[in-house]
Amino acid sequence: MWSQRLSRPTAAGKVLLQQKCTYLVLRRQFSRTSGHSRDRLYGSVATNESNPFDRLLTDVDVAGTPCKIYDLSKLNDDRVQKLPYTIRVVLETCIRNCDNFKVTEADVEKVLDWKIQQTKVEIPFCPARVLMQDFTGVPAIVDLAAMRDAMKAAGGDPLKVNPLVPVDLVIDHSIQVDSTRTPDALAKNEAIEFERNFERFVFLKWGSTAFKNFLVVPPGNGIVHQVNLEYLARVVFRDNGLLYSDSVVGTDSHSTMINGLGVLGWGVGGIEAEAGMLGQPSTMVLPTVVGYKLTGSLSEGVTATDLVLTIVAHLRKHGVVGKFVEFYGPGLANLTISDRATIANMSPEYGATCGFFPVDNQTLDYLRITGRSPEHIERVESYCRAQGLLVDASKETEVEYPEGEKLELDLGAVVPSVSGPKRPHDHIACKDLKMDFQACLASPHGFKGFGVPEESRKTTGKLTYGGETFDIAHGDVVIAAITSCTNTSNPAVLIAAGLVAKKANELGVKVRPFIKTSLSPGSQVVTEYLSSAGLLDALAEQGFALAGYGCMTCIGNSGDLYKGVGEAYKEAGLIMSAVLSGNRNFEARIHPDTQGNYLASPPLVVAYALAGTVNLNILEDPLCKTADGKDIYLKDVWPTHAEITAVIDKNVTSNKFREVYARLQQGSAKWTEMPAPSDPVTYPWDEKSTYIHDPPYFKSMEGPQSVIKDAHVLLYLGDSVTTDHISPAGNIARNSSAATYLSSRGVKRLDYNSYGSRRGNDLVMTRGTFANTRLSNKLVAPTTGPVTIHIPSGEQLSVFDASARYLEAGTPLIVLAGKEYGSGSSRDWAAKGPNLLGVKVVIAESYERIHRANLVGMGIVPLCFKPGDSAEVLGLKGDEKFSFDFSAGLKPGQDVLVTTSTGASFTTVLRFDTPVEVEYYRSGGILKYVLKSMQA
């Protein structure tokens, strides 16, 4: 019986569990299908008799089909038209799902009263669907499989563990740039991908048939967010005759990209997404909405990438963490949906929960060009017009954005730009990059410094490669990648890159052969239109051969540098650079050896590759020389807007989109032939597998200790520690704890693969926690990497080995950190890993939104230093013992006293932000909470 295995919930918890149980029953009544089809546009619950807002139901006719909507105008409330469009979507979601269990009438009133209640109250949000990529999706499905085992072991029905909303998982994170610059690079990389990830792919193929409402897009189709934009997104759902706005939460932080299409969505931790799949609403603080007015149009030669990098820096400076950003103004008419999607994609980089573009005529045009049906487009237009969600950018908005939260940008003021060398919000105008790079050489090691001694700043060296000898210097480009859905979803910048390559070919200039160049688009549509335009071959001639359809270099799957390249630069003591059209460039993310990593538009990626260095003013200095010594400048290869538009009009057609997406679920021959377990209920775990392993989370269902005494510091960290530092996704270093474990299991070094690909195995991922080679831990400063001091013995050990000693001794652990702890990608393992290492509490100056929620979801207590306090201000050295008392009734945001073994104490703020998060913690985390609710 469950009573023998589960801890007893609190009184408040009992009420919540009872509500969830009733809610889950209601949800199951509306989950009638197990397949995924664009004809069957199902989503969150339609109507039920208990909804007090059924009085708002209104009949509408769409292409002769009778439908219903929850008509917001029937509220007869003047506040509705003054609400931001994002808040109107949230309002309709609350109204439609109101059952006075999971969503109450009081919640609806909170949203209506947004002008007063923003930031002051919590509300539930019920997304229409959940989106996943395979790195974060695999561990989520592993957890669901483990939950089925736990249900079965306790005498329950394991089939109750099943997604209750549509879940789409796109396999895009597994492919790596192992081969490039050759016509068969794609085939080679895909073959290696299947070899490395066979066990994971078998597991996902099993999950695609074992779980209802679960679609798996096989590898080789594209990147999740581009596939979502071009195909999966509905914009408006139709379910049993009810129309409502599409909305999504995703297990990747760049799920925000879909806001460019007028679909409200953002990234959540894998843990929260799992709960959402099982019918648990997301609880969120009702956000402030920043109104961002765009005017004018982009100048000749300026791209959407230049624009987004400018916006990222602007919004970072303003401060938008935890806020929605809503774009409006006459400038919208001059931005395509692809341009908008680029801006929405980088919401995590400017810190917002989302960056939203309301539905307008551009949206409808994009749906047409991407092959959506006329009936679908009419449905979107009719619904949005009826609900006041279809905007005319030429008219003044009625929305009342808060004072102090209104920003404006003239698109004509944007200039060619890059960002770097280590953060996406460090914006640099291209004309200033040479000066900036040289300043970084001279500055101490940090976000804007390489710490190169003065006498070494003009050092040069020699590199012999392919029978040629090259002069090498600081700032040389060794990786140049056209990558990431951020940009490959935009035909304008892809075609511009192809035209730059074509013009360079005609001039007889080439990218140096030792630069690792690659093209990894987010959709097969890209190669269709590049090929028909004759630009795919032009790019390949410059080394940008098609390497795969997936995230690749953008997420650190850049593979090894060419043999001898890294060694030559290291021997000469030179700073290597990477240039990529991605969205993140954190230290050691792109490649462990590239200290300078610059985000740029695809055509600028080709241009900097031709130059071979970032240490130049690319707008004025020569890029390169022809064979006869003639200088070639950027203006010689840069296409005009008219040239780009002409190629788009001829080659980017709806037929290409329809043909590509008609075969989306087929998969390659390798996928089709791959066997999968036949048991549709439980997964047959293989203890020999180093990819998929039965996780330990449900082995004990006990809640946390109420008093934590004499905890040691595992790590003492500074500011801007990212999830890449906490749980790297890139290659597994040969001298790491994870490598030692894999070798002990007979895995060869060439088959280590990446941490991201092994997220389904807790034994690997725990050893990979805090394994970033650039991690700066003050306990071992100035040493960097995955090492720490085992305080009782004073020994320097790997983080994993130190943790093992503490666990063996029964010693609880904490982490001290600075500002923006957990920024970057949403990674559940950045919380799961510390949990399994024995971390009970993190004390930081501030947290990234998703990571804080993930910590709570795994039963780790996030505490914040009081304003003005920090570990350094308080004089903490990291060798103290820390004690905490959580036995009293916990409340969101309360003060928590921290005592230390030195006699000193200080007060922190408990970052449980909602009452339900307190219940999650008391249950031992969100997964245990949901599992208990299903048996309550």
PDB file of C-alpha atoms in Angstrom, residues 56-74 236-238 241-244 375 378-387:
ATOM      1  CA  LEU A  56     -19.042  33.209 -22.471  1.00  0.00           C
ATOM      2  CA  LEU A  57     -19.282  30.438 -25.069  1.00  0.00           C
ATOM      3  CA  THR A  58     -20.130  31.919 -28.457  1.00  0.00           C
ATOM      4  CA  ASP A  59     -20.807  30.292 -31.815  1.00  0.00           C
ATOM      5  CA  VAL A  60     -18.519  31.222 -34.710  1.00  0.00           C
ATOM      6  CA  ASP A  61     -18.439  29.953 -38.273  1.00  0.00           C
ATOM      7  CA  VAL A  62     -15.076  29.059 -39.836  1.00  0.00           C
ATOM      8  CA  ALA A  63     -15.196  28.057 -43.497  1.00  0.00           C
ATOM      9  CA  GLY A  64     -18.656  26.647 -43.004  1.00  0.00           C
ATOM     10  CA  THR A  65     -17.706  24.718 -39.870  1.00  0.00           C
ATOM     11  CA  PRO A  66     -19.535  25.671 -36.640  1.00  0.00           C
ATOM     12  CA  CYS A  67     -17.175  26.267 -33.714  1.00  0.00           C
ATOM     13  CA  LYS A  68     -17.269  27.844 -30.278  1.00  0.00           C
ATOM     14  CA  ILE A  69     -14.994  30.245 -28.437  1.00  0.00           C
ATOM     15  CA  TYR A  70     -14.842  31.625 -24.923  1.00  0.00           C
ATOM     16  CA  ASP A  71     -15.613  35.174 -26.059  1.00  0.00           C
ATOM     17  CA  LEU A  72     -13.597  37.653 -23.979  1.00  0.00           C
ATOM     18  CA  SER A  73     -15.828  40.543 -25.070  1.00  0.00           C
ATOM     19  CA  LYS A  74     -18.759  38.937 -23.236  1.00  0.00           C
ATOM     20  CA  VAL A 236      -5.135  28.418 -32.888  1.00  0.00           C
ATOM     21  CA  PHE A 237      -6.273  24.990 -31.698  1.00  0.00           C
ATOM     22  CA  ARG A 238      -9.527  23.273 -32.568  1.00  0.00           C
ATOM     23  CA  GLY A 241     -15.424  22.219 -31.864  1.00  0.00           C
ATOM     24  CA  LEU A 242     -13.780  24.623 -29.436  1.00  0.00           C
ATOM     25  CA  LEU A 243     -11.236  27.156 -30.706  1.00  0.00           C
ATOM     26  CA  TYR A 244      -8.533  28.571 -28.450  1.00  0.00           C
ATOM     27  CA  GLU A 375      -9.055  26.293 -43.531  1.00  0.00           C
ATOM     28  CA  GLU A 378      -9.073  31.123 -41.832  1.00  0.00           C
ATOM     29  CA  ARG A 379      -9.488  29.581 -38.390  1.00  0.00           C
ATOM     30  CA  VAL A 380      -6.538  31.590 -37.074  1.00  0.00           C
ATOM     31  CA  GLU A 381      -7.789  34.829 -38.608  1.00  0.00           C
ATOM     32  CA  SER A 382     -11.400  34.372 -37.468  1.00  0.00           C
ATOM     33  CA  TYR A 383     -10.508  33.436 -33.913  1.00  0.00           C
ATOM     34  CA  CYS A 384      -7.914  36.151 -33.409  1.00  0.00           C
ATOM     35  CA  ARG A 385     -10.167  38.823 -34.890  1.00  0.00           C
ATOM     36  CA  ALA A 386     -13.082  37.751 -32.666  1.00  0.00           C
ATOM     37  CA  GLN A 387     -10.908  37.759 -29.535  1.00  0.00           C
TER      38      GLN A 387
END
